[in-house]
PDB file of C-alpha atoms in Angstrom:
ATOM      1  CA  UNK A 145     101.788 133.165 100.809  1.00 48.00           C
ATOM      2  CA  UNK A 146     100.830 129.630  99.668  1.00 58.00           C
ATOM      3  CA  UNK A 147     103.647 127.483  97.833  1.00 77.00           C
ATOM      4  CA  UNK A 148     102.298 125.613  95.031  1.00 79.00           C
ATOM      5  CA  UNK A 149     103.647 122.840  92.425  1.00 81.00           C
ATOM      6  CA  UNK A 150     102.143 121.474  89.883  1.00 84.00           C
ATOM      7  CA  UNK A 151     102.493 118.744  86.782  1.00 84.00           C
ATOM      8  CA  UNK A 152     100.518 116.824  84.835  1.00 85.00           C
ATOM      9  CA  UNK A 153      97.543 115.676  86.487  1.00 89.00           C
ATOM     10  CA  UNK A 154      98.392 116.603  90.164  1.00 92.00           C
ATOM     11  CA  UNK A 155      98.528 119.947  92.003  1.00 93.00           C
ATOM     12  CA  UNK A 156     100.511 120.415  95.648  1.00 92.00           C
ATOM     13  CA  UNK A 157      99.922 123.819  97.535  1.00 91.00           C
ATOM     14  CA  UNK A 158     100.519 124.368 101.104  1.00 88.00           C
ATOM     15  CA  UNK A 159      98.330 126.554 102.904  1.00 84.00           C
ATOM     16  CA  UNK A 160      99.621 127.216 106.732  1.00 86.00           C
ATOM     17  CA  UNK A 161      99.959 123.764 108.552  1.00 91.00           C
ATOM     18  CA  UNK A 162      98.133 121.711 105.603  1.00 94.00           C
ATOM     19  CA  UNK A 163      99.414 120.505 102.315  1.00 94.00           C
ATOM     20  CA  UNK A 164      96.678 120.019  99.759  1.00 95.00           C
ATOM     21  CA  UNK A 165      97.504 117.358  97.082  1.00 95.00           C
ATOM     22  CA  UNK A 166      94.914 117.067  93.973  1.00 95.00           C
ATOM     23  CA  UNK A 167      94.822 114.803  91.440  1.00 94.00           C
ATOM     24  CA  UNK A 168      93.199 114.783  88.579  1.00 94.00           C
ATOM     25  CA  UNK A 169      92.403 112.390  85.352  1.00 93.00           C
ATOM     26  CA  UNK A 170      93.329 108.803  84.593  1.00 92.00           C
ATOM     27  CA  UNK A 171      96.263 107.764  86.733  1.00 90.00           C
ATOM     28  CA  UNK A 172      97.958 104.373  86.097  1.00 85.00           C
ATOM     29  CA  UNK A 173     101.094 102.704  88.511  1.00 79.00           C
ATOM     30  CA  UNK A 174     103.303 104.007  86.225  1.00 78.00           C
ATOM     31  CA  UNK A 175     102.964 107.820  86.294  1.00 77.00           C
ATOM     32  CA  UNK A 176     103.168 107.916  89.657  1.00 70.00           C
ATOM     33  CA  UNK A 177     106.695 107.934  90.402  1.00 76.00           C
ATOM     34  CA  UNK A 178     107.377 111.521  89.733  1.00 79.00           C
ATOM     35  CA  UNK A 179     104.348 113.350  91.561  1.00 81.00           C
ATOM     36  CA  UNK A 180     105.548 110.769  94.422  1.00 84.00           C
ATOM     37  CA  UNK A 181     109.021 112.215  94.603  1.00 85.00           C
ATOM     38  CA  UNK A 182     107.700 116.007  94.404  1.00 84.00           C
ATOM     39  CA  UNK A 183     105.602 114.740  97.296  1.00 89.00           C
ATOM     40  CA  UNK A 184     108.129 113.516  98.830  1.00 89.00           C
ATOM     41  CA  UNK A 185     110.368 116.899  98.544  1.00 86.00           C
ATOM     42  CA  UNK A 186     107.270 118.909  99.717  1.00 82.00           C
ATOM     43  CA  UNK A 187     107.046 116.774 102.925  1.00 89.00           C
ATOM     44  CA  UNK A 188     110.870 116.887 103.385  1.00 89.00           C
ATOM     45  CA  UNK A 189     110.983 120.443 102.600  1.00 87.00           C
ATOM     46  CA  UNK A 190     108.162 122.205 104.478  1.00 88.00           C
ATOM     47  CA  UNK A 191     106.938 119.123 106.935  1.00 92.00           C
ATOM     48  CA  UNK A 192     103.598 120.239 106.844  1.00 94.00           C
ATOM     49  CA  UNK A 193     101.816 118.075 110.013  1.00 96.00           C
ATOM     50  CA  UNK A 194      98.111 117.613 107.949  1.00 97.00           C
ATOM     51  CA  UNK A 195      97.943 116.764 104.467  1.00 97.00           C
ATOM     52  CA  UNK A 196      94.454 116.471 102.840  1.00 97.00           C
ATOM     53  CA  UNK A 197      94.371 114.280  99.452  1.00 97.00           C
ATOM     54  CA  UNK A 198      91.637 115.483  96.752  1.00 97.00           C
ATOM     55  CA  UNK A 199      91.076 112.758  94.498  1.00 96.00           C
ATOM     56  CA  UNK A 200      87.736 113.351  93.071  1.00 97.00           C
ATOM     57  CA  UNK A 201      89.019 113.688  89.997  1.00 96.00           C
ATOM     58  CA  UNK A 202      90.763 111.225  89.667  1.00 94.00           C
ATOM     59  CA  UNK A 203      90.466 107.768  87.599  1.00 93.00           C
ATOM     60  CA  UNK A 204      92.826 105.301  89.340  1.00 90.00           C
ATOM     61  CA  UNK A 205      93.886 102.041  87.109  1.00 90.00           C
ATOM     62  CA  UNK A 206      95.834 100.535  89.273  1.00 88.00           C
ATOM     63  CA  UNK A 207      95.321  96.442  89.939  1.00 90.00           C
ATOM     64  CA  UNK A 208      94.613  95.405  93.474  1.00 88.00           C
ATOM     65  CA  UNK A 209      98.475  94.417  94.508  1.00 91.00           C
ATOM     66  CA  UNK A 210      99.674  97.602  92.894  1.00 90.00           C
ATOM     67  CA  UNK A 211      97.088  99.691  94.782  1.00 87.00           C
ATOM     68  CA  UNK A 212      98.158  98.112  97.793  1.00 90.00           C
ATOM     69  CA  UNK A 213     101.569  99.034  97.085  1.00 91.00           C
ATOM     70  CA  UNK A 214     100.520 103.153  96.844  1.00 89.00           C
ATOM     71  CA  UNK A 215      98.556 102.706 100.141  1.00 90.00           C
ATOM     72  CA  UNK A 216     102.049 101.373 101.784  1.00 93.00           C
ATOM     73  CA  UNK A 217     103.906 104.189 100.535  1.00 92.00           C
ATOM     74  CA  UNK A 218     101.609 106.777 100.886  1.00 92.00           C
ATOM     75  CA  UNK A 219     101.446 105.670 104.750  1.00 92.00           C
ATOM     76  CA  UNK A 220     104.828 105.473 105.011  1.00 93.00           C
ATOM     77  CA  UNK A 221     105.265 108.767 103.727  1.00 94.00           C
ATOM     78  CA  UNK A 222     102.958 110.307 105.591  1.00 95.00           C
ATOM     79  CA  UNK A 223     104.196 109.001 109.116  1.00 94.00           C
ATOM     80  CA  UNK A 224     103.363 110.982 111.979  1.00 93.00           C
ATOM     81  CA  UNK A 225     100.826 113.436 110.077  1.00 96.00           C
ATOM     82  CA  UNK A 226      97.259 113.504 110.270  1.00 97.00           C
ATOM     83  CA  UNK A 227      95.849 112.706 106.709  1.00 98.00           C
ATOM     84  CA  UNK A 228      92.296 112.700 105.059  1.00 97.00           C
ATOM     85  CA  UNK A 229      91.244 112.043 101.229  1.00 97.00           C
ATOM     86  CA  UNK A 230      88.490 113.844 100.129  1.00 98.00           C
ATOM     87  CA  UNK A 231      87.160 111.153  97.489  1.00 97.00           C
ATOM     88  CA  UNK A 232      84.264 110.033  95.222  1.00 96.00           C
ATOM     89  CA  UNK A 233      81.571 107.518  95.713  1.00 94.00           C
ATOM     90  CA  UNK A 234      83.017 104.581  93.996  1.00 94.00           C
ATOM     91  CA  UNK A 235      86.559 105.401  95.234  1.00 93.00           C
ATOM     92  CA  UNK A 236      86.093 104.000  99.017  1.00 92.00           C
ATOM     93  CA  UNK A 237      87.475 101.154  98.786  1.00 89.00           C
ATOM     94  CA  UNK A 238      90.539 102.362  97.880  1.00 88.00           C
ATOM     95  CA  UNK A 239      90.394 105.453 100.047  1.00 92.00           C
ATOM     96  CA  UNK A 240      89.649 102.854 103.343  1.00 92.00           C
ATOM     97  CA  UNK A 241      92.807 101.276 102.300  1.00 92.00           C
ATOM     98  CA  UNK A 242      94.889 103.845 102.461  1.00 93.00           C
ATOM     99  CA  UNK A 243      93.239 105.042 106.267  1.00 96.00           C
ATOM    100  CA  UNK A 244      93.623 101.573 107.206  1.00 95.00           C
ATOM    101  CA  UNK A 245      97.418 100.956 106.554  1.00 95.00           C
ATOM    102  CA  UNK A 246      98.070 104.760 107.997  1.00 96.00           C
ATOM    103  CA  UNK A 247      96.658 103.552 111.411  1.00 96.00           C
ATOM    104  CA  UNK A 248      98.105 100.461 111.190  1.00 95.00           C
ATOM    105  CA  UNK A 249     101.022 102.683 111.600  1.00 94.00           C
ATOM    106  CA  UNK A 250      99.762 104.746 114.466  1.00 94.00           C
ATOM    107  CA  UNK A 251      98.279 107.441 111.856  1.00 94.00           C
ATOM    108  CA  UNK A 252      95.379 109.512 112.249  1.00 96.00           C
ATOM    109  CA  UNK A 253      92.882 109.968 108.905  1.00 97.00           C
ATOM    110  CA  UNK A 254      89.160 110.343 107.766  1.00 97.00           C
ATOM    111  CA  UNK A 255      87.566 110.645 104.557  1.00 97.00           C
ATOM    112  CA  UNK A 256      85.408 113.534 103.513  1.00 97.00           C
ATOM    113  CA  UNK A 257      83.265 114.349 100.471  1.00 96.00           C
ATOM    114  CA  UNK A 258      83.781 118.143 101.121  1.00 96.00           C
ATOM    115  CA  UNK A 259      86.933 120.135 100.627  1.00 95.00           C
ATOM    116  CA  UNK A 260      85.510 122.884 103.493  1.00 95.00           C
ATOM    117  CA  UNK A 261      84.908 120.070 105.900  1.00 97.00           C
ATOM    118  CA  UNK A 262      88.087 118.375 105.349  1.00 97.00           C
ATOM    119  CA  UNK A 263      90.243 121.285 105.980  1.00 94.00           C
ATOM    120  CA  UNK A 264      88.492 122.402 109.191  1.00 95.00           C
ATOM    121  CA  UNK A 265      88.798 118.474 110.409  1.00 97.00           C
ATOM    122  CA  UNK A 266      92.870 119.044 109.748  1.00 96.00           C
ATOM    123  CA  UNK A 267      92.671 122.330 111.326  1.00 94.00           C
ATOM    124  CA  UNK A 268      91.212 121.176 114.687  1.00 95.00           C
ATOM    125  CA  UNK A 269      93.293 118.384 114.930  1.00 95.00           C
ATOM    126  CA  UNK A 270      96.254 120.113 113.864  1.00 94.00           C
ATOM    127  CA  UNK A 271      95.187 123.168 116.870  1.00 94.00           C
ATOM    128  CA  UNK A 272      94.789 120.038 119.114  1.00 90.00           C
ATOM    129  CA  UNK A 273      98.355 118.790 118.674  1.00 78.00           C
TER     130      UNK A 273
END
């Protein structure tokens, strides 16, 4: 049976070994402190070892230092899990900063324009581990 959360904007559900986080609609620095401490509950309470981030649709308005600060929590958070962000076009930028702090920190992540792919990715690596 798959756990599931949701609130405005953002939907959590844990299938197996993965937790799936999507967001959805215009999300500014300020809304994000409460779908980061259900996050932060889900990790704590099920430590699920692959997450996979869905942010297609999405609409980040975040300025560059405050971005930077979400990419430095998000990899803190996500220490010691494999991660990938399925994400848009116009989005990679943002996406490749969010890998690239992760690995900084020894973390293992790809992005993915498919949901399918991106859960079979997390799969294998999580069978691998």
């Amino acid at each position: 049976m798959a756990r599931s959360y949701s609130m405005e904007g953002v939907d959590m559900i844990i299938h197996g070994a993965v937790l799936e986080v999507r967001t959805e609609g215009e999300r500014t620095h300020g809304n994000g402190a409460a779908a980061a401490n259900t996050f932060e509950s889900f990790l704590a309470a099920i430590n699920p070892p692959a997450i996979m981030f869905d942010i297609r649709g999405a609409h980040y308005l975040f300025s560059e230092l405050e971005w930077q600060e979400r990419a430095r929590s998000l990899a803190r958070m996500c220490l010691g899990r494999v991660i990938c962000v399925i994400d848009r076009d116009d989005q990679s930028d943002q996406t490749r900063t969010i890998l690239e702090i992760h690995a900084e920190r020894g973390g293992k992540g790809r992005t993915f324009r498919s949901r399918a792919e991106a859960l079979e990715w997390l799969n294998q690596m999580v069978a691998r581990a």
